[in-house]
Amino acid sequence: MRDEKEIIQAVVHGDAEAFADLVRAHQARVRLACLVWLGNAEEANDSAQDVFIKAFKSLDGFKGEASFLTWILRIADNHCRDVLRTRTTRRAESLDALLAEKGEAFEGLLARSAGAADSPLYTPADLELLGRFFAALPQDDREILALREVEELPYEVIAEKLFCSLDAVKGRLKRARQNLIEKCEKFLVSA
């Protein structure tokens, strides 16, 4: 298989079908990013498609300063923020209610995440559940976790994106992780 730079050059020079290789290589990560931001599988699927369309249309602007994955996750981030801004108010699912309803599935997901690094960890159902858990978190927690854990951005880049200090990023990330852990532990201890 050609490397990504060769594929990108082929697409830019008119081989639109070569873009399918990039989609296949990165669709799971883009969909997960959209699920974390949006918390709804149908909306995440639609958004992931929109992200790839936007990437295709602006591929000639890809400078290669970052990896293609980093670039497309940035597009996903911006797209999902736009979706959230325009989203009509929707009843947020309580994390406690979600844990009560889907606790066994969550425990299975945790067990699989401790599995071998070279095997696929998450099924489509797992990704859906992860999206729902993230959607049940407060927006600030979801945002900081998406930037660090899904997009794997360095703290400095997150600070620039959120217009805050490095210490603020670390503090918000610590609180968001602790909030998620406390909610999960509360459920798992009472189960």
Short mmCIF file of C-alpha atoms in Angstrom, two decimals:
data_model
loop_
_atom_site.label_atom_id
_atom_site.label_comp_id
_atom_site.label_asym_id
_atom_site.label_seq_id
_atom_site.Cartn_x
_atom_site.Cartn_y
_atom_site.Cartn_z
CA MET A 1 0.00 0.00 0.00
CA ARG A 2 1.19 3.52 -0.75
CA ASP A 3 2.10 5.80 2.12
CA GLU A 4 -0.24 8.65 3.03
CA LYS A 5 1.79 11.35 1.31
CA GLU A 6 1.63 9.44 -1.97
CA ILE A 7 -2.11 8.90 -1.56
CA ILE A 8 -2.68 12.57 -0.80
CA GLN A 9 -0.69 13.62 -3.86
CA ALA A 10 -2.67 11.18 -6.01
CA VAL A 11 -5.97 12.63 -4.75
CA VAL A 12 -4.80 16.22 -5.24
CA HIS A 13 -3.79 15.32 -8.82
CA GLY A 14 -7.21 13.91 -9.69
CA ASP A 15 -7.35 10.33 -8.38
CA ALA A 16 -10.40 10.84 -6.17
CA GLU A 17 -10.80 7.10 -5.58
CA ALA A 18 -7.46 7.00 -3.73
CA PHE A 19 -9.12 8.99 -0.94
CA ALA A 20 -10.95 5.79 0.07
CA ASP A 21 -7.63 4.46 1.43
CA LEU A 22 -7.41 7.43 3.79
CA VAL A 23 -11.01 6.95 4.87
CA ARG A 24 -10.45 3.26 5.61
CA ALA A 25 -7.29 4.01 7.58
CA HIS A 26 -8.81 6.71 9.78
CA GLN A 27 -12.58 6.25 9.90
CA ALA A 28 -12.61 4.55 13.32
CA ARG A 29 -10.64 7.35 15.01
CA VAL A 30 -12.69 10.09 13.35
CA ARG A 31 -15.94 8.37 14.30
CA LEU A 32 -14.74 7.93 17.90
CA ALA A 33 -13.81 11.61 18.08
CA CYS A 34 -17.27 12.54 16.82
CA LEU A 35 -18.90 10.14 19.31
CA VAL A 36 -16.98 11.64 22.21
CA TRP A 37 -17.92 15.16 21.20
CA LEU A 38 -21.53 14.49 20.26
CA GLY A 39 -22.53 11.38 22.24
CA ASN A 40 -24.95 10.12 19.63
CA ALA A 41 -24.04 7.37 17.18
CA GLU A 42 -26.26 8.55 14.34
CA GLU A 43 -25.10 12.14 14.67
CA ALA A 44 -21.49 10.96 15.00
CA ASN A 45 -21.76 8.86 11.83
CA ASP A 46 -23.20 11.79 9.90
CA SER A 47 -20.55 14.11 11.29
CA ALA A 48 -17.73 11.69 10.47
CA GLN A 49 -18.96 11.61 6.87
CA ASP A 50 -19.10 15.41 6.83
CA VAL A 51 -15.55 15.55 8.20
CA PHE A 52 -14.23 13.33 5.42
CA ILE A 53 -16.07 15.40 2.81
CA LYS A 54 -14.54 18.58 4.23
CA ALA A 55 -11.12 16.94 4.28
CA PHE A 56 -11.49 15.80 0.68
CA LYS A 57 -12.54 19.26 -0.49
CA SER A 58 -9.64 20.97 1.28
CA LEU A 59 -6.97 18.31 0.79
CA ASP A 60 -4.99 20.56 -1.53
CA GLY A 61 -4.53 22.83 1.52
CA PHE A 62 -2.96 20.02 3.57
CA LYS A 63 0.63 21.10 4.08
CA GLY A 64 1.92 17.95 5.73
CA GLU A 65 3.25 19.83 8.77
CA ALA A 66 1.32 17.39 10.94
CA SER A 67 0.16 13.88 10.20
CA PHE A 68 -3.00 13.40 8.16
CA LEU A 69 -4.65 11.92 11.28
CA THR A 70 -3.83 15.02 13.33
CA TRP A 71 -5.15 17.22 10.54
CA ILE A 72 -8.42 15.34 10.10
CA LEU A 73 -9.00 15.12 13.86
CA ARG A 74 -8.65 18.90 13.95
CA ILE A 75 -11.33 19.12 11.25
CA ALA A 76 -13.51 16.74 13.31
CA ASP A 77 -12.97 18.86 16.42
CA ASN A 78 -14.03 22.06 14.64
CA HIS A 79 -16.97 20.38 12.91
CA CYS A 80 -18.30 18.88 16.15
CA ARG A 81 -17.96 22.22 17.94
CA ASP A 82 -20.07 23.76 15.17
CA VAL A 83 -22.66 20.99 15.54
CA LEU A 84 -22.80 21.55 19.30
CA ARG A 85 -23.23 25.30 18.85
CA THR A 86 -26.15 24.84 16.49
CA ARG A 87 -27.71 21.87 18.28
CA THR A 88 -31.11 22.56 19.72
CA THR A 89 -31.41 21.84 23.39
CA ARG A 90 -31.61 18.15 23.99
CA ARG A 91 -32.15 16.30 27.24
CA ALA A 92 -28.76 15.22 28.50
CA GLU A 93 -28.55 11.66 29.73
CA SER A 94 -27.54 11.35 33.35
CA LEU A 95 -24.28 9.47 33.82
CA ASP A 96 -25.73 7.75 36.88
CA ALA A 97 -28.76 6.56 34.90
CA LEU A 98 -26.53 5.41 32.06
CA LEU A 99 -24.29 3.45 34.44
CA ALA A 100 -27.33 1.85 36.03
CA GLU A 101 -28.70 0.87 32.61
CA LYS A 102 -25.48 -0.17 30.89
CA GLY A 103 -23.22 -1.07 33.81
CA GLU A 104 -22.51 -4.64 32.72
CA ALA A 105 -21.62 -3.49 29.22
CA PHE A 106 -19.34 -0.86 30.75
CA GLU A 107 -17.59 -3.46 32.90
CA GLY A 108 -17.05 -5.59 29.77
CA LEU A 109 -15.67 -2.58 27.96
CA LEU A 110 -13.22 -1.94 30.82
CA ALA A 111 -12.14 -5.58 30.76
CA ARG A 112 -11.51 -5.45 27.00
CA SER A 113 -9.56 -2.21 27.32
CA ALA A 114 -7.11 -4.05 29.57
CA GLY A 115 -6.54 -6.59 26.76
CA ALA A 116 -3.68 -6.91 24.30
CA ALA A 117 -2.54 -3.71 22.61
CA ASP A 118 -2.40 -5.30 19.17
CA SER A 119 -6.00 -6.54 19.13
CA PRO A 120 -8.98 -4.33 18.28
CA LEU A 121 -10.32 -3.19 21.62
CA TYR A 122 -13.68 -1.76 20.82
CA THR A 123 -16.67 -3.13 18.98
CA PRO A 124 -19.18 -0.73 17.39
CA ALA A 125 -21.39 -1.26 20.45
CA ASP A 126 -18.44 -0.33 22.69
CA LEU A 127 -17.88 2.86 20.71
CA GLU A 128 -21.55 3.72 21.03
CA LEU A 129 -21.42 3.17 24.78
CA LEU A 130 -18.26 5.27 25.10
CA GLY A 131 -19.95 8.05 23.20
CA ARG A 132 -22.95 7.92 25.51
CA PHE A 133 -20.72 8.01 28.61
CA PHE A 134 -18.86 11.03 27.31
CA ALA A 135 -22.11 12.74 26.33
CA ALA A 136 -23.34 12.37 29.91
CA LEU A 137 -20.38 14.36 31.22
CA PRO A 138 -20.51 18.14 31.57
CA GLN A 139 -19.47 19.94 28.38
CA ASP A 140 -16.21 21.26 29.91
CA ASP A 141 -15.16 17.75 30.99
CA ARG A 142 -16.08 16.28 27.62
CA GLU A 143 -14.16 18.97 25.77
CA ILE A 144 -10.90 18.59 27.71
CA LEU A 145 -11.06 14.78 27.60
CA ALA A 146 -11.74 14.78 23.86
CA LEU A 147 -8.79 17.03 23.16
CA ARG A 148 -6.35 15.04 25.29
CA GLU A 149 -7.56 11.44 25.23
CA VAL A 150 -9.10 11.15 21.77
CA GLU A 151 -7.13 13.68 19.74
CA GLU A 152 -4.03 13.09 21.90
CA LEU A 153 -3.05 16.74 21.70
CA PRO A 154 -0.16 17.96 23.84
CA TYR A 155 -1.05 20.14 26.83
CA GLU A 156 0.48 23.20 25.16
CA VAL A 157 -1.74 22.85 22.09
CA ILE A 158 -4.82 22.36 24.28
CA ALA A 159 -3.94 25.52 26.20
CA GLU A 160 -3.75 27.44 22.91
CA LYS A 161 -7.07 26.02 21.66
CA LEU A 162 -8.86 26.82 24.92
CA PHE A 163 -7.14 30.17 25.47
CA CYS A 164 -5.98 29.22 28.94
CA SER A 165 -2.76 28.49 30.81
CA LEU A 166 -0.96 25.18 30.91
CA ASP A 167 -1.81 24.87 34.62
CA ALA A 168 -5.49 25.43 33.83
CA VAL A 169 -5.40 22.62 31.26
CA LYS A 170 -3.79 20.25 33.74
CA GLY A 171 -6.30 21.19 36.44
CA ARG A 172 -9.32 20.81 34.15
CA LEU A 173 -8.06 17.50 32.84
CA LYS A 174 -7.44 16.19 36.35
CA ARG A 175 -10.94 17.23 37.47
CA ALA A 176 -12.58 15.74 34.37
CA ARG A 177 -10.79 12.43 34.80
CA GLN A 178 -11.61 12.36 38.51
CA ASN A 179 -15.27 13.12 37.80
CA LEU A 180 -15.49 10.24 35.35
CA ILE A 181 -13.62 7.87 37.68
CA GLU A 182 -15.81 8.77 40.68
CA LYS A 183 -19.01 8.22 38.71
CA CYS A 184 -17.78 4.86 37.42
CA GLU A 185 -16.43 3.71 40.80
CA LYS A 186 -19.69 4.70 42.48
CA PHE A 187 -21.57 2.44 40.11
CA LEU A 188 -19.11 -0.44 40.18
CA VAL A 189 -18.98 -0.50 44.00
CA SER A 190 -22.78 -0.51 44.29
CA ALA A 191 -23.23 -3.14 41.56
#
